[in-house]
XYZ file of N, CA and C in Angstrom:
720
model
N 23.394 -11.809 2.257
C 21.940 -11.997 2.219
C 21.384 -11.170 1.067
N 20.804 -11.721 -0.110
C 20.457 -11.203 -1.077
C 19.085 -11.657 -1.753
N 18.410 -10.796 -2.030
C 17.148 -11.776 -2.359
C 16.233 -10.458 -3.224
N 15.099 -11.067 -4.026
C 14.312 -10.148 -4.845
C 12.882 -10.522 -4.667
N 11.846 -9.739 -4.471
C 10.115 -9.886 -3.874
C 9.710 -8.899 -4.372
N 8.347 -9.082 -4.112
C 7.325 -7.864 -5.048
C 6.851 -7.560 -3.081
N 7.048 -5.947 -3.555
C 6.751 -5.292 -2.314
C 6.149 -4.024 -2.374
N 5.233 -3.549 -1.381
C 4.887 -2.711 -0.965
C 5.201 -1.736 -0.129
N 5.641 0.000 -0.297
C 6.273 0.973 0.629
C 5.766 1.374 1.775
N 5.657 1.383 3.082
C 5.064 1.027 3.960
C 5.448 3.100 4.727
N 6.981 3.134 4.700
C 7.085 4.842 4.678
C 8.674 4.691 4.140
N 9.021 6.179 4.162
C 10.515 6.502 3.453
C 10.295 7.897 4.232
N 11.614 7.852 4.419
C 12.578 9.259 5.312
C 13.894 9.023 4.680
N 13.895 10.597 4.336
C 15.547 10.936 3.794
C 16.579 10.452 4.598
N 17.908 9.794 3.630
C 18.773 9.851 5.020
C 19.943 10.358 4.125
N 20.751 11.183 4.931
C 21.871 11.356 4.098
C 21.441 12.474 2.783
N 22.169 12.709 2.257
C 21.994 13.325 0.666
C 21.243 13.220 -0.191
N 20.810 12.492 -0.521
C 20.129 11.749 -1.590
C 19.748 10.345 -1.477
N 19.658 9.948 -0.326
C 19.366 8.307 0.238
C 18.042 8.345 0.988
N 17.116 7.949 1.229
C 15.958 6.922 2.089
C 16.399 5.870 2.899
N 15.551 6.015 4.055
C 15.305 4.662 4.667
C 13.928 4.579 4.493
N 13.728 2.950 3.904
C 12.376 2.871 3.106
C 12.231 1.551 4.287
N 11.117 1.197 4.972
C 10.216 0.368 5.023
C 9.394 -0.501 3.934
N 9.308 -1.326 3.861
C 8.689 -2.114 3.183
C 7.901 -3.541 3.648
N 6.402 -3.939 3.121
C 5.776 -5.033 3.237
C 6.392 -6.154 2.024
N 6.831 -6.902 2.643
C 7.489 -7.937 0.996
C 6.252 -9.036 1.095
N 6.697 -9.937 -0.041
C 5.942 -10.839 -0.198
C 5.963 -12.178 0.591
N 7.642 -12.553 0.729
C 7.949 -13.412 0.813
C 8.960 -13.659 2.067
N 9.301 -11.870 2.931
C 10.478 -11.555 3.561
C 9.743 -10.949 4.628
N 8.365 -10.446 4.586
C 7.857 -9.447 5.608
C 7.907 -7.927 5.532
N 8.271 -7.748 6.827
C 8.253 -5.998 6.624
C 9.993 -6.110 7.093
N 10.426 -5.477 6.165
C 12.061 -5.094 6.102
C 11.794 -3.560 6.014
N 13.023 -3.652 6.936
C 13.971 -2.014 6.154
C 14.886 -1.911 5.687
N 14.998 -0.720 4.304
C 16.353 -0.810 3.807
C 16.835 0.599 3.544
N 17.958 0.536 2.977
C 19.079 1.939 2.932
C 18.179 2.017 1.326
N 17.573 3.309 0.508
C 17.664 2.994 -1.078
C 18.145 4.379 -1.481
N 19.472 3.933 -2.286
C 20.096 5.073 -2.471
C 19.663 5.910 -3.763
N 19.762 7.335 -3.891
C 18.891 7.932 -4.840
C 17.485 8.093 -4.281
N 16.959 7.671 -3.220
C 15.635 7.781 -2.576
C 14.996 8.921 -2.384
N 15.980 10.168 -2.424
C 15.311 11.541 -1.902
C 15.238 12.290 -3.756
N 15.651 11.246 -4.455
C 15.636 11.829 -5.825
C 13.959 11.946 -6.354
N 14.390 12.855 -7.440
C 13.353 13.105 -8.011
C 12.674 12.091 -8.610
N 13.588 11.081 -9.336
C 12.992 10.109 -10.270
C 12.173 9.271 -9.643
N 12.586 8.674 -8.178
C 12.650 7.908 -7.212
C 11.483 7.974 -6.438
N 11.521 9.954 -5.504
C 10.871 10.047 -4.281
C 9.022 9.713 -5.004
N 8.535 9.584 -6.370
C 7.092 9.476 -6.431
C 6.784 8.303 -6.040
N 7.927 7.133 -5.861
C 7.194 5.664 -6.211
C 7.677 5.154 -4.570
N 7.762 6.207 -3.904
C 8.231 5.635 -2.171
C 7.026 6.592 -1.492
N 6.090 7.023 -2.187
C 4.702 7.014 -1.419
C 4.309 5.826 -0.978
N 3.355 6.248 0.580
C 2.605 4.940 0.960
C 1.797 4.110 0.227
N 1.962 2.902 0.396
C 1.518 1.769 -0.929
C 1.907 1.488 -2.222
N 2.891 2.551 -2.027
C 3.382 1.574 -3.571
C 3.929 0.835 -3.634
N 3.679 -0.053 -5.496
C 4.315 -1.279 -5.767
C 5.329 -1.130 -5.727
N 6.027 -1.943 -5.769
C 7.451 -1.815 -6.232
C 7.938 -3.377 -6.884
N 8.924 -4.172 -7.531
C 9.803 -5.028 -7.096
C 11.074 -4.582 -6.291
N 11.344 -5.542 -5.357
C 12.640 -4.748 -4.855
C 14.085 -6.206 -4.918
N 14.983 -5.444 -5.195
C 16.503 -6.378 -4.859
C 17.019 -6.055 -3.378
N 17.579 -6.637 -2.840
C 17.639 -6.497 -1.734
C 18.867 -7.084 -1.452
N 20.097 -5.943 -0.591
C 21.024 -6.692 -0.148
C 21.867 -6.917 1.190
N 22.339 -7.411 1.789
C 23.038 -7.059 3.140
C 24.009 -7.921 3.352
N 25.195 -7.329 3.802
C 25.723 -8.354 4.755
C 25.376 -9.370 5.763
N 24.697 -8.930 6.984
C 24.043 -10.140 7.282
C 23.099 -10.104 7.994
N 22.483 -10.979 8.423
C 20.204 -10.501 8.494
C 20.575 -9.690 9.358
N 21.165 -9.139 10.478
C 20.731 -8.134 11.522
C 20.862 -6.817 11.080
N 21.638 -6.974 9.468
C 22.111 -5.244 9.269
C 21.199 -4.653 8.649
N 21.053 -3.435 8.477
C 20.511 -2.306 7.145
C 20.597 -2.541 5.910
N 19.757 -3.405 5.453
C 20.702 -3.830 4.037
C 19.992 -2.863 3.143
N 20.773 -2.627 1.938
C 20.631 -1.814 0.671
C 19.439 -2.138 -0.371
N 18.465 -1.355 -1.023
C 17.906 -1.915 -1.663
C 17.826 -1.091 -3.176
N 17.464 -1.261 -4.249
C 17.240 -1.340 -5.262
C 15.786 -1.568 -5.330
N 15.230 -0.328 -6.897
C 13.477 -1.177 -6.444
C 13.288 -0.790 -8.165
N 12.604 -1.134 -8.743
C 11.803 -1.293 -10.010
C 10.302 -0.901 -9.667
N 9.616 0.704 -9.935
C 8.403 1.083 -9.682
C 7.222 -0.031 -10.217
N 5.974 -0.169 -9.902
C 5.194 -1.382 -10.367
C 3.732 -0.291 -10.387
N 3.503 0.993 -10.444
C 3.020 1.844 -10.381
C 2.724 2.718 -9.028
N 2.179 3.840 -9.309
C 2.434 4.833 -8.304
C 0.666 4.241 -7.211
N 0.815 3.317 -6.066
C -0.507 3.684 -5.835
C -1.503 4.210 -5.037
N -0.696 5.497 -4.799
C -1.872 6.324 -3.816
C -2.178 6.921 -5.051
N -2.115 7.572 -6.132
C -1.856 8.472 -7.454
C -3.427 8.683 -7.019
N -4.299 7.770 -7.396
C -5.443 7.550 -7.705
C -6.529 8.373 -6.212
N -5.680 8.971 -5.049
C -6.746 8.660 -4.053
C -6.129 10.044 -3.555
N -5.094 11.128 -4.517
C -4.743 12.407 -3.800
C -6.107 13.099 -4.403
N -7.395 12.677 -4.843
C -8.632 13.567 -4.838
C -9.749 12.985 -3.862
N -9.132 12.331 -2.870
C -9.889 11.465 -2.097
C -9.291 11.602 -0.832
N -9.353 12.818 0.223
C -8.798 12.622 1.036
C -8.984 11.475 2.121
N -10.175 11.297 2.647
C -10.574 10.175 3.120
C -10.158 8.944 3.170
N -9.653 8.714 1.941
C -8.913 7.315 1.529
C -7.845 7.735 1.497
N -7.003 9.016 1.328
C -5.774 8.830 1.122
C -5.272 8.711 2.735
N -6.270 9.037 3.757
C -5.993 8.996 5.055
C -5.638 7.747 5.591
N -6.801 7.170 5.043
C -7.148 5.581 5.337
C -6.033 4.538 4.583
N -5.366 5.153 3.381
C -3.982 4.700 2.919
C -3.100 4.869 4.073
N -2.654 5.820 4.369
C -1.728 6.409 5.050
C -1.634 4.973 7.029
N -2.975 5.169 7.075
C -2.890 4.446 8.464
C -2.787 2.881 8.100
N -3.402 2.297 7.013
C -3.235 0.873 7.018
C -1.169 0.692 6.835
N -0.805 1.775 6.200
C 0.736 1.714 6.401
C 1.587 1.383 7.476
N 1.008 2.888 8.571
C 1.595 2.847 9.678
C 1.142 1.766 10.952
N -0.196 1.094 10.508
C -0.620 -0.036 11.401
C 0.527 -1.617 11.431
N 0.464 -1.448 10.193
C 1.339 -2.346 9.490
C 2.991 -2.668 9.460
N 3.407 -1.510 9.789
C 4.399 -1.735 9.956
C 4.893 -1.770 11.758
N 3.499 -1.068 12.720
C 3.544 -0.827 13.780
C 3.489 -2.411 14.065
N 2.473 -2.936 13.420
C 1.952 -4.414 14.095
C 3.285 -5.787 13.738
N 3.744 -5.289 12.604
C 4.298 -6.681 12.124
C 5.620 -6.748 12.234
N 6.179 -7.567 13.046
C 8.060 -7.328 13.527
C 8.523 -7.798 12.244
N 10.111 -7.018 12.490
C 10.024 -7.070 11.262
C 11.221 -8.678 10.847
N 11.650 -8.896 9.579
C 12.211 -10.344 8.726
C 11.379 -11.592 9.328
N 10.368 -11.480 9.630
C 9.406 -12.469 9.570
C 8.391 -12.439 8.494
N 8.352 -13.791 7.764
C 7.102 -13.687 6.705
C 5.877 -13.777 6.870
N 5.222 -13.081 6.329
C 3.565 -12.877 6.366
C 3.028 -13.116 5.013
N 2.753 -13.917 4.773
C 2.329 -13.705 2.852
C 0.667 -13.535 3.280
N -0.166 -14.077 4.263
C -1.729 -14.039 3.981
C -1.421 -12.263 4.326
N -0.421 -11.694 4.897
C -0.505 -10.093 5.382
C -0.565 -8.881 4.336
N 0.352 -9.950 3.387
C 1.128 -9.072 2.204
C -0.412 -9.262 1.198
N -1.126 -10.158 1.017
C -2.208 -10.700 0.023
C -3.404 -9.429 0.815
N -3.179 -9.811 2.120
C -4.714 -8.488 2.674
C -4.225 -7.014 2.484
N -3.105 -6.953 2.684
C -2.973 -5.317 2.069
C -3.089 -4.993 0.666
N -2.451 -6.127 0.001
C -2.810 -5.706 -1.427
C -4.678 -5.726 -1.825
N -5.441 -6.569 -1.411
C -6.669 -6.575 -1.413
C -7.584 -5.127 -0.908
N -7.089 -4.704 0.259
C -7.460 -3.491 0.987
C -6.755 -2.190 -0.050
N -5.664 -1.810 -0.716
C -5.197 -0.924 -1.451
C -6.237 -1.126 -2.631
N -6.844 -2.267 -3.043
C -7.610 -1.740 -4.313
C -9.188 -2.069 -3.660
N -9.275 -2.102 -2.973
C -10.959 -1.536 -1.863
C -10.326 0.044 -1.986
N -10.067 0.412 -1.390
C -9.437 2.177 -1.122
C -10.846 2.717 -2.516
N -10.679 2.036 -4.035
C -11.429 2.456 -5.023
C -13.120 2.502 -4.890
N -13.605 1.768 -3.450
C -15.031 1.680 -3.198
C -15.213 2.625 -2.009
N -15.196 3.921 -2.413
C -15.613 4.375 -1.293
C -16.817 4.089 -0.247
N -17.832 3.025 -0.749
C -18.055 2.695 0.537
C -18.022 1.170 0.773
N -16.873 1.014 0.884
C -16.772 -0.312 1.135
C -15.665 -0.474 2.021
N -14.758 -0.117 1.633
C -12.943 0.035 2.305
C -12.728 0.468 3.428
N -13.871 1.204 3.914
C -13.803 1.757 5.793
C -14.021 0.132 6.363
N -14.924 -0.753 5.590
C -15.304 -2.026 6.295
C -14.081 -2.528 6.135
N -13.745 -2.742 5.488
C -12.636 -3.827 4.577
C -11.462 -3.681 5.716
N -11.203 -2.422 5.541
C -9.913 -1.955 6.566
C -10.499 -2.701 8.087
N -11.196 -2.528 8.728
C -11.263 -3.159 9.999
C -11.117 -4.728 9.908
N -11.383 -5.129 8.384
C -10.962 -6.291 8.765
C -9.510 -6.793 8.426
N -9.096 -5.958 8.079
C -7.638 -5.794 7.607
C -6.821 -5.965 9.273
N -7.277 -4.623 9.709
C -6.861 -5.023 11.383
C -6.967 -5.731 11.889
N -7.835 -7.007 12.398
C -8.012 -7.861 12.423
C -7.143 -9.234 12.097
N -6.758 -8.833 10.509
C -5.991 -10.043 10.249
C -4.677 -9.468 10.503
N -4.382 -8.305 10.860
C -3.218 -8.111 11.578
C -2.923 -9.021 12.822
N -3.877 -8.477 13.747
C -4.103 -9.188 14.868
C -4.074 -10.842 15.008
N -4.494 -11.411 14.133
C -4.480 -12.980 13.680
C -2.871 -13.161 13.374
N -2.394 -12.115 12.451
C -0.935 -12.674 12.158
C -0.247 -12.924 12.994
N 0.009 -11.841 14.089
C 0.817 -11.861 15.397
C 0.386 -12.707 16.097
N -0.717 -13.601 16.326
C -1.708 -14.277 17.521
C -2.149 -14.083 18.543
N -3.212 -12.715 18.131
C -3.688 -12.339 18.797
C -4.950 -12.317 17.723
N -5.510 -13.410 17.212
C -6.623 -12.954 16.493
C -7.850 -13.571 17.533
N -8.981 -12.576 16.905
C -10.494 -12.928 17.486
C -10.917 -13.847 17.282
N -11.467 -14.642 17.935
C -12.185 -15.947 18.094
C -13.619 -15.858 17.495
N -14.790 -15.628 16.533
C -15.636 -14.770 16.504
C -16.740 -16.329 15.779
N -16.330 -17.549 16.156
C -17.078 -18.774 15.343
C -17.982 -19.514 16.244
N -18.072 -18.965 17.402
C -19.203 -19.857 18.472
C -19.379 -18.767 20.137
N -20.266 -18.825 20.572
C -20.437 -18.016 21.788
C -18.987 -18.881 22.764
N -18.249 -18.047 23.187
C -17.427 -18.492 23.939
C -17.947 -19.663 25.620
N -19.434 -18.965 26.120
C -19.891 -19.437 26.812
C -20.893 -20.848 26.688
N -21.960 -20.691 25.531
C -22.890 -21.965 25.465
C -22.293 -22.836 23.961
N -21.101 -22.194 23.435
C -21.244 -22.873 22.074
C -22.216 -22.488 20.879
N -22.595 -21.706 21.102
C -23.857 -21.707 20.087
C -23.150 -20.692 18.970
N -23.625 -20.990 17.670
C -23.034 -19.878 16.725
C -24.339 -19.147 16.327
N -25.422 -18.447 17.082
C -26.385 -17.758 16.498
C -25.976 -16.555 17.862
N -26.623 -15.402 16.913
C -27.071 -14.550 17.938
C -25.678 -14.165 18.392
N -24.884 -13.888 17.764
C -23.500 -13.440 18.507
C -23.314 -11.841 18.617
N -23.270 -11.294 19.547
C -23.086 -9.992 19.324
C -22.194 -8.834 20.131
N -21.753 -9.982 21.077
C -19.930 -9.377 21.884
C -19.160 -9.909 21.579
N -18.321 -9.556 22.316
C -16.834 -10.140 22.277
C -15.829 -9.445 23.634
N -15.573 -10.942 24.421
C -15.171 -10.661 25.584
C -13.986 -10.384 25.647
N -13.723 -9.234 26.324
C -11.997 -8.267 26.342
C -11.451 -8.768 26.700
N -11.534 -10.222 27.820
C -10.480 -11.495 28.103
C -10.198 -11.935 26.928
N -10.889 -13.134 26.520
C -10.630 -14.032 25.605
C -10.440 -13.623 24.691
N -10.941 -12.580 23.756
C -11.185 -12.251 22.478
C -12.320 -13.118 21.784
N -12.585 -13.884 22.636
C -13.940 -14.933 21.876
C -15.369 -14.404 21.549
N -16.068 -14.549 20.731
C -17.622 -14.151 21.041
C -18.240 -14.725 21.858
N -19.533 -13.669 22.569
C -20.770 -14.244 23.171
C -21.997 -13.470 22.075
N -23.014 -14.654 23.106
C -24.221 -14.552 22.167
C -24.342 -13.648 23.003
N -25.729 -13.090 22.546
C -26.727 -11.999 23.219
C -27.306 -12.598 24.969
N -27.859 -13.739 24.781
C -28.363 -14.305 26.212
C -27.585 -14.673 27.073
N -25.633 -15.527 26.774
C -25.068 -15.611 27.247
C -24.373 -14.496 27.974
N -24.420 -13.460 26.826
C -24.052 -11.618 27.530
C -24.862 -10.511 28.445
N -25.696 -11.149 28.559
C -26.698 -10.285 28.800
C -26.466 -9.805 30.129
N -26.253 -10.738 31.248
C -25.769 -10.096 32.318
C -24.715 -9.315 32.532
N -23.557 -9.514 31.322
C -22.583 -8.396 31.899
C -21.954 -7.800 30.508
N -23.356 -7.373 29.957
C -23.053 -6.988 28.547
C -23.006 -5.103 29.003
N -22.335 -4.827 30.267
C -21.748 -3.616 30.379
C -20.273 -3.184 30.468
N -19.604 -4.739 30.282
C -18.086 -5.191 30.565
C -17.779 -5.611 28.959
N -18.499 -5.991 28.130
C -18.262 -6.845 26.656
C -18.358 -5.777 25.755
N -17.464 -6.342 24.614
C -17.279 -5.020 23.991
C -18.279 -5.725 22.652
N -18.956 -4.785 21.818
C -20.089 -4.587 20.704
C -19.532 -5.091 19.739
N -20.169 -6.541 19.487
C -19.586 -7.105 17.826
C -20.580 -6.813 16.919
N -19.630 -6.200 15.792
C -20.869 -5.859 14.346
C -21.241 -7.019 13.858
N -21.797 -7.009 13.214
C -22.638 -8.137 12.236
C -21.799 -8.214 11.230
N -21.154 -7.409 10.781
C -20.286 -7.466 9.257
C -18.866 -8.004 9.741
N -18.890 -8.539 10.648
C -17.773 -8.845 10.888
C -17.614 -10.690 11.004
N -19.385 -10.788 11.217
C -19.251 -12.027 10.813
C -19.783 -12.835 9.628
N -19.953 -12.290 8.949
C -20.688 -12.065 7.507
C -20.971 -11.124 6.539
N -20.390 -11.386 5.308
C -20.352 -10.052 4.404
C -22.067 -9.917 4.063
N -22.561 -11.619 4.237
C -24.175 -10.915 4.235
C -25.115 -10.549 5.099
N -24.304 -9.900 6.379
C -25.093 -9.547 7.776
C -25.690 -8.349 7.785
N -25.594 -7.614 6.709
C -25.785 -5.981 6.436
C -24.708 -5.640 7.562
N -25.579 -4.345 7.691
C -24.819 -2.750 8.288
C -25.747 -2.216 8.938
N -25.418 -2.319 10.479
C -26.315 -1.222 11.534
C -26.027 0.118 11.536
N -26.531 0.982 12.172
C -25.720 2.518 12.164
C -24.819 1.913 13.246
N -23.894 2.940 13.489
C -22.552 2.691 14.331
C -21.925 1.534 14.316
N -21.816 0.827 13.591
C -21.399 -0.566 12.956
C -19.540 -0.824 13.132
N -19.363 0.635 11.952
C -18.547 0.914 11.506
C -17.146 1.629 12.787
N -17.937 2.759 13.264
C -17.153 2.712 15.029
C -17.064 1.431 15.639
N -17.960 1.014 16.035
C -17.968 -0.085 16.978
C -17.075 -1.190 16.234
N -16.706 -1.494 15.247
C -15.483 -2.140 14.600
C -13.932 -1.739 14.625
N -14.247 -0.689 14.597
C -13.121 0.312 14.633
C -12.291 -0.213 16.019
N -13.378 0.750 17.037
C -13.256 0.447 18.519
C -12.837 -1.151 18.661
N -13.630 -2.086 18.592
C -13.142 -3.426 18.801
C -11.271 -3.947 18.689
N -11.218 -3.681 16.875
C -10.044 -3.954 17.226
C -8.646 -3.229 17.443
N -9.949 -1.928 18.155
C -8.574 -0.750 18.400
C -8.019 -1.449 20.165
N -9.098 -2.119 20.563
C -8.941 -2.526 22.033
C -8.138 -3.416 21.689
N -8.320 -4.207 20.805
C -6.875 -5.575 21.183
C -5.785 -5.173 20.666
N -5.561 -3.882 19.736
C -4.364 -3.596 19.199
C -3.404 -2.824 20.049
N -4.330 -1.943 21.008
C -3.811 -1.404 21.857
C -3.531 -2.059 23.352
N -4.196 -3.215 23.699
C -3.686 -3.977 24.706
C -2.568 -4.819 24.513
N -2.618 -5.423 23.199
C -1.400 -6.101 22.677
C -0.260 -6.000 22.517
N -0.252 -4.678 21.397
C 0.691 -3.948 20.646
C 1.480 -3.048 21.165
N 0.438 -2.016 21.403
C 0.786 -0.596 22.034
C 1.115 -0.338 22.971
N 0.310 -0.944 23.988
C 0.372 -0.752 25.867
C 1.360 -1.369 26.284
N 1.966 -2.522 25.243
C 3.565 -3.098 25.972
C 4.639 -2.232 25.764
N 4.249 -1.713 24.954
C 5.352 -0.797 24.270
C 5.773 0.921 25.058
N 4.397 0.966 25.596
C 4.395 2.040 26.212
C 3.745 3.224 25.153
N 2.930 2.985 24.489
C 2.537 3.907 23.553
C 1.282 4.000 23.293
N 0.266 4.977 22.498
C -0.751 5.338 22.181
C -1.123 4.776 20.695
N -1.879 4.400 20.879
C -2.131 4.384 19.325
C -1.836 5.184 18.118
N -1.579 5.159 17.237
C -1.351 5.946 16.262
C -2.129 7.381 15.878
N -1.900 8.430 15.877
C -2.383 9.613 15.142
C -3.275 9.608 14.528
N -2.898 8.799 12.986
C -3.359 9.092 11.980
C -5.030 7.599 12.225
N -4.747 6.884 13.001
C -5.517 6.156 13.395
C -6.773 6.529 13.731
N -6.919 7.572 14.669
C -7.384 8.787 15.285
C -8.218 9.314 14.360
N -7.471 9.817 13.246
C -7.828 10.824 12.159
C -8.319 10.373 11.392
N -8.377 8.657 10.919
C -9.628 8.237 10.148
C -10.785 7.892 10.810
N -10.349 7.529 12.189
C -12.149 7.451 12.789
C -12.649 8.902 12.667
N -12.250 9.919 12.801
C -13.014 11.034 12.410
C -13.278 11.099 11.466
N -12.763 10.638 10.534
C -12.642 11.080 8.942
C -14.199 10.299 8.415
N -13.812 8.919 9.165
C -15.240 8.301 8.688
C -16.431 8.562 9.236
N -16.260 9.333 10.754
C -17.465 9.312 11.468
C -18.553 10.634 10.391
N -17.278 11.199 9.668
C -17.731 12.514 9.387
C -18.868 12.363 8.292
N -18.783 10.863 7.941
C -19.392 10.670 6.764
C -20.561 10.278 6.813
C-alpha cells in the first residue's frame, strides 16, 4: 500500500530514537498514522507542529499496519500564531478535535478543504473563534451526525429559528419552542447566516451547541470527556 497526498500534521510523539508517530489529515486518505523516521530530528521536528503542510509518501505493507512515511515540508504553519496565544490554542484543539472525531483510512476531502480554510481564518483574529464552531460542526456532518438547522423541525417554517432540539439535532422556531424552550438548546444566528450578525454570548452558546452533540456522539460512547484543550479555548475566548 503506497500512495502520495498533500497533508496536514494533526500531532507527533517520539518513538524510538529518532522516529515519530505522526498523525495526519490527508487529502485524499483521511486521517492516517504513520511511523516518520528522523521525526524527533532537528531538521524534521519544526514541520511536525500542529497544522502543518506537508506532502507526504506513504508506505505499508498492508492497510491495517503502521505504515512508514516520508514528508516534503509545504511550510511551517503555526510559525505565524506562536505571538498569538489564543490562536495558537485554538490551532492546537481544531487538531485534537479532528483527529478525535474522524476514524481513521476513511476519506474526508470536504474535512481536509474546512481545516485548511479554518488554519488561514486563525489570521482574523476576530473571525476564527466563529469559523472554528463551524468547523465542528462540519465535523459532526462528516461522521453523520450533522445539524439539521434549514426549517423549524416542528411547523416547517424557516424564519425565526432559534433552538435546536437535543433529540433530533433539528431546529425550532421561537413559537414552536416556546413551551419547552427550557429543554432546547440556544441556536446563534451566525450559524445560520454569515449575514445574521453577532449577539453577545453568541459565541459560547455555539461553542456549547456543538460541544453537546460531540460529546453525546463521540465522547460519551467512548467513555470520555471532552478534550482539555477544548476547555481551554472556551476560556481563552470567553476572556476576550
Amino acid at each position: 500500500m503506497t500512495f502520495e497526498d498533500d497533508a496536514f500534521v494533526l500531532s507527533a510523539r517520539p518513538h524510538g530514537e529518532t522516529g515519530a508517530v505522526v498523525h495526519f489529515l490527508t487529502l485524499e486518505h483521511g486521517h492516517i498514522a504513520a511511523h516518520v523516521p528522523g521525526g524527533a530530528s532537528r531538521r524534521l521536528k519544526p514541520y511536525l507542529q500542529p497544522a502543518s503542510r506537508v506532502r507526504l509518501s506513504y508506505r505499508a505493507r498492508t492497510a491495517d499496519q503502521l505504515g512508514s512515511a516520508t514528508l516534503e515540508p509545504e511550510g511551517d504553519a503555526t510559525a505565524e500564531f506562536f505571538d498569538d496565544p489564543m490562536a495558537l490554542i485554538g490551532v492546537q484543539c481544531a487538531c485534537v478535535m479532528t483527529r478525535a472525531v474522524l476514524p481513521e483510512r476513511e476519506a474526508y476531502p470536504g474535512a481536509f478543504y474546512a481545516f485548511e480554510a479554518l488554519i488561514k481564518a486563525f489570521g482574523l483574529p476576530g473571525v476564527w473563534p466563529y469559523v472554528y464552531v463551524r468547523f465542528e460542526m462540519g465535523l459532526l456532518e462528516a461522521v453523520g451526525f450533522g445539524l439539521d438547522l434549514s426549517a423549524c423541525a416542528v411547523s416547517g417554517n424557516r424564519d425565526d429559528l432559534i433552538y435546536v432540539s437535543p433529540r433530533s439535532a433539528r431546529a425550532v422556531s421561537r413559537r414552536e419552542g416556546e413551551p419547552y424552550k427550557d429543554k432546547l438548546l440556544p441556536l446563534p444566528g451566525f450559524l445560520l447566516s454569515s449575514q445574521g450578525g453577532v449577539q453577545a454570548d453568541d459565541l459560547r452558546r455555539g461553542l456549547d451547541l456543538t460541544g453537546y452533540f460531540l460529546e453525546r456522539h463521540i465522547f460519551h460512547p467512548l467513555n470520555q470527556p471532552l478534550p482539555e484543550i477544548r476547555t481551554r479555548l472556551i476560556d481563552s475566548v470567553q476572556d476576550q
